[in-house]
Amino acid sequence: MKRIAGVSLPTFVAARRDEAESALSAEIVELLRQEPDAVLGLATGNSPTGVYRELRAAHAEGRVSFERATTFNLDEYLGLGVGAHGSFRRTMEEQFLSFVRPSAAYLPELEHPTDDPRAVAEAYERALHAQGGLDLVILGLGQNGHIGFNEPGSSRESRTRVVELHPTTRAGAVRAFGSLAAVPTHAITMGIATILEARAIRVLAFGADKAEIVRRTLQDEIGPTWPATYLRLHPDVRLYVDEEAARDVVTRSATGRS
Ligand code: F6R
């Protein structure tokens, strides 16, 4: 992988997406070897699927155990019902959690129709605190700059909370739900402050659709217009991208190999 020099965050460009997926998966395997009770924050969506596939394979081959690990899904739609089609719980169960079976998996979702979403968000933050915080969080980037479901306008200080989904986020979810009307209007998300407290943050972005937000994450003014820019306030972030996603990044110097 090539590291882009002269940009605001360590950014690694993979010739093929699976190079980046293997690198991040290997880092997580090593983290769990050193700290078997590590706490991981997990994004759903297209970007991390290959990392989950690699980790499943490592687990199946006995190269890693999640027996003592704890996971926190970053976000969840409101109003779908537990484990419903399109819910992040269901997707994550199907792609990852049911295979590796972490010691505990925290999901920011309503278990019962009567649950108060604010109480659910507060309980999730308390659980995270009780576990000693996140050792590593895997993120994707929304085209509108969201991380988790921290939509444009989210503050640096935001905590796990209920949010209204941005029109572009809802439009992007039509494929998963069949129609715009079926896409939930609200969600619960881990906050920006919560994410920035993770000890390490690893971000995945692949494909030309992510070129603009990768450029903005690295180069735009830090603030709520493009929440992913807040990542530059953290001391241990790495971006893993492919060549298409990196194509608009303007560098101050030549690229070097690492
Ligand atoms: C999902 C999440 C979102 C996605 C982002 C990118 O849990 O937190 O921020 O990471 O919308 O989605 P994909 O990876 O599908 O392009």
PDB file of N, CA and C and ligand atoms in Angstrom, residues 43-48 74-75 88 140-142 146-149 210, ligand 1:
ATOM      1  N   ALA A  43     -18.934  -0.150  12.358  1.00  0.00           N
ATOM      2  CA  ALA A  43     -19.879   0.422  11.391  1.00  0.00           C
ATOM      3  C   ALA A  43     -20.532  -0.699  10.591  1.00  0.00           C
ATOM      4  N   THR A  44     -21.742  -0.452  10.133  1.00  0.00           N
ATOM      5  CA  THR A  44     -22.406  -1.344   9.173  1.00  0.00           C
ATOM      6  C   THR A  44     -22.195  -0.716   7.799  1.00  0.00           C
ATOM      7  N   GLY A  45     -22.774  -1.258   6.755  1.00  0.00           N
ATOM      8  CA  GLY A  45     -22.660  -0.663   5.419  1.00  0.00           C
ATOM      9  C   GLY A  45     -21.694  -1.428   4.544  1.00  0.00           C
ATOM     10  N   ASN A  46     -21.496  -0.892   3.363  1.00  0.00           N
ATOM     11  CA  ASN A  46     -20.681  -1.586   2.357  1.00  0.00           C
ATOM     12  C   ASN A  46     -19.185  -1.552   2.685  1.00  0.00           C
ATOM     13  N   SER A  47     -18.696  -0.417   3.187  1.00  0.00           N
ATOM     14  CA  SER A  47     -17.240  -0.237   3.324  1.00  0.00           C
ATOM     15  C   SER A  47     -16.540  -1.312   4.161  1.00  0.00           C
ATOM     16  N   PRO A  48     -17.080  -1.695   5.327  1.00  0.00           N
ATOM     17  CA  PRO A  48     -16.320  -2.653   6.148  1.00  0.00           C
ATOM     18  C   PRO A  48     -16.606  -4.129   5.864  1.00  0.00           C
ATOM     19  N   LEU A  74     -22.218   0.949  15.848  1.00  0.00           N
ATOM     20  CA  LEU A  74     -22.222   2.408  15.936  1.00  0.00           C
ATOM     21  C   LEU A  74     -23.612   3.041  15.934  1.00  0.00           C
ATOM     22  N   ASP A  75     -24.506   2.433  15.175  1.00  0.00           N
ATOM     23  CA  ASP A  75     -25.768   3.133  14.948  1.00  0.00           C
ATOM     24  C   ASP A  75     -26.863   2.144  14.555  1.00  0.00           C
ATOM     25  N   PHE A  88     -29.524  -2.549  11.091  1.00  0.00           N
ATOM     26  CA  PHE A  88     -28.086  -2.800  11.208  1.00  0.00           C
ATOM     27  C   PHE A  88     -27.829  -4.016  12.107  1.00  0.00           C
ATOM     28  N   GLY A 140     -17.015   3.977   8.223  1.00  0.00           N
ATOM     29  CA  GLY A 140     -17.136   4.314   6.814  1.00  0.00           C
ATOM     30  C   GLY A 140     -17.405   5.811   6.722  1.00  0.00           C
ATOM     31  N   LEU A 141     -17.407   6.354   5.532  1.00  0.00           N
ATOM     32  CA  LEU A 141     -17.707   7.777   5.338  1.00  0.00           C
ATOM     33  C   LEU A 141     -18.972   7.928   4.509  1.00  0.00           C
ATOM     34  N   GLY A 142     -19.926   8.669   5.017  1.00  0.00           N
ATOM     35  CA  GLY A 142     -21.090   8.996   4.196  1.00  0.00           C
ATOM     36  C   GLY A 142     -20.693  10.038   3.160  1.00  0.00           C
ATOM     37  N   HIS A 146     -21.089  12.213   6.877  1.00  0.00           N
ATOM     38  CA  HIS A 146     -21.426  11.646   8.181  1.00  0.00           C
ATOM     39  C   HIS A 146     -20.457  10.519   8.559  1.00  0.00           C
ATOM     40  N   ILE A 147     -20.244  10.408   9.868  1.00  0.00           N
ATOM     41  CA  ILE A 147     -19.574   9.232  10.440  1.00  0.00           C
ATOM     42  C   ILE A 147     -20.542   8.705  11.493  1.00  0.00           C
ATOM     43  N   GLY A 148     -20.730   7.395  11.547  1.00  0.00           N
ATOM     44  CA  GLY A 148     -21.928   6.910  12.225  1.00  0.00           C
ATOM     45  C   GLY A 148     -23.089   7.589  11.498  1.00  0.00           C
ATOM     46  N   PHE A 149     -24.115   7.970  12.255  1.00  0.00           N
ATOM     47  CA  PHE A 149     -25.162   8.791  11.643  1.00  0.00           C
ATOM     48  C   PHE A 149     -25.070  10.227  12.176  1.00  0.00           C
ATOM     49  N   LYS A 210     -16.711   8.057  -3.267  1.00  0.00           N
ATOM     50  CA  LYS A 210     -16.153   8.560  -1.996  1.00  0.00           C
ATOM     51  C   LYS A 210     -15.029   9.569  -2.208  1.00  0.00           C
TER      52      LYS A 210
HETATM   53  C1  F6R B   1     -23.119   2.696   9.222  1.00  0.00           C
HETATM   54  C2  F6R B   1     -22.491   4.005   9.372  1.00  0.00           C
HETATM   55  C3  F6R B   1     -22.389   4.951   8.200  1.00  0.00           C
HETATM   56  C4  F6R B   1     -21.662   4.324   7.013  1.00  0.00           C
HETATM   57  C5  F6R B   1     -21.575   5.322   5.859  1.00  0.00           C
HETATM   58  C6  F6R B   1     -20.896   4.714   4.646  1.00  0.00           C
HETATM   59  O1  F6R B   1     -23.072   2.009  10.439  1.00  0.00           O
HETATM   60  O2  F6R B   1     -22.073   4.326  10.444  1.00  0.00           O
HETATM   61  O3  F6R B   1     -21.719   6.113   8.604  1.00  0.00           O
HETATM   62  O4  F6R B   1     -20.377   3.933   7.415  1.00  0.00           O
HETATM   63  O5  F6R B   1     -22.849   5.728   5.486  1.00  0.00           O
HETATM   64  O6  F6R B   1     -21.694   3.682   4.149  1.00  0.00           O
HETATM   65  P1  F6R B   1     -21.145   2.642   3.085  1.00  0.00           P
HETATM   66  O7  F6R B   1     -20.006   1.943   3.737  1.00  0.00           O
HETATM   67  O8  F6R B   1     -22.297   1.713   2.827  1.00  0.00           O
HETATM   68  O9  F6R B   1     -20.729   3.428   1.893  1.00  0.00           O
END
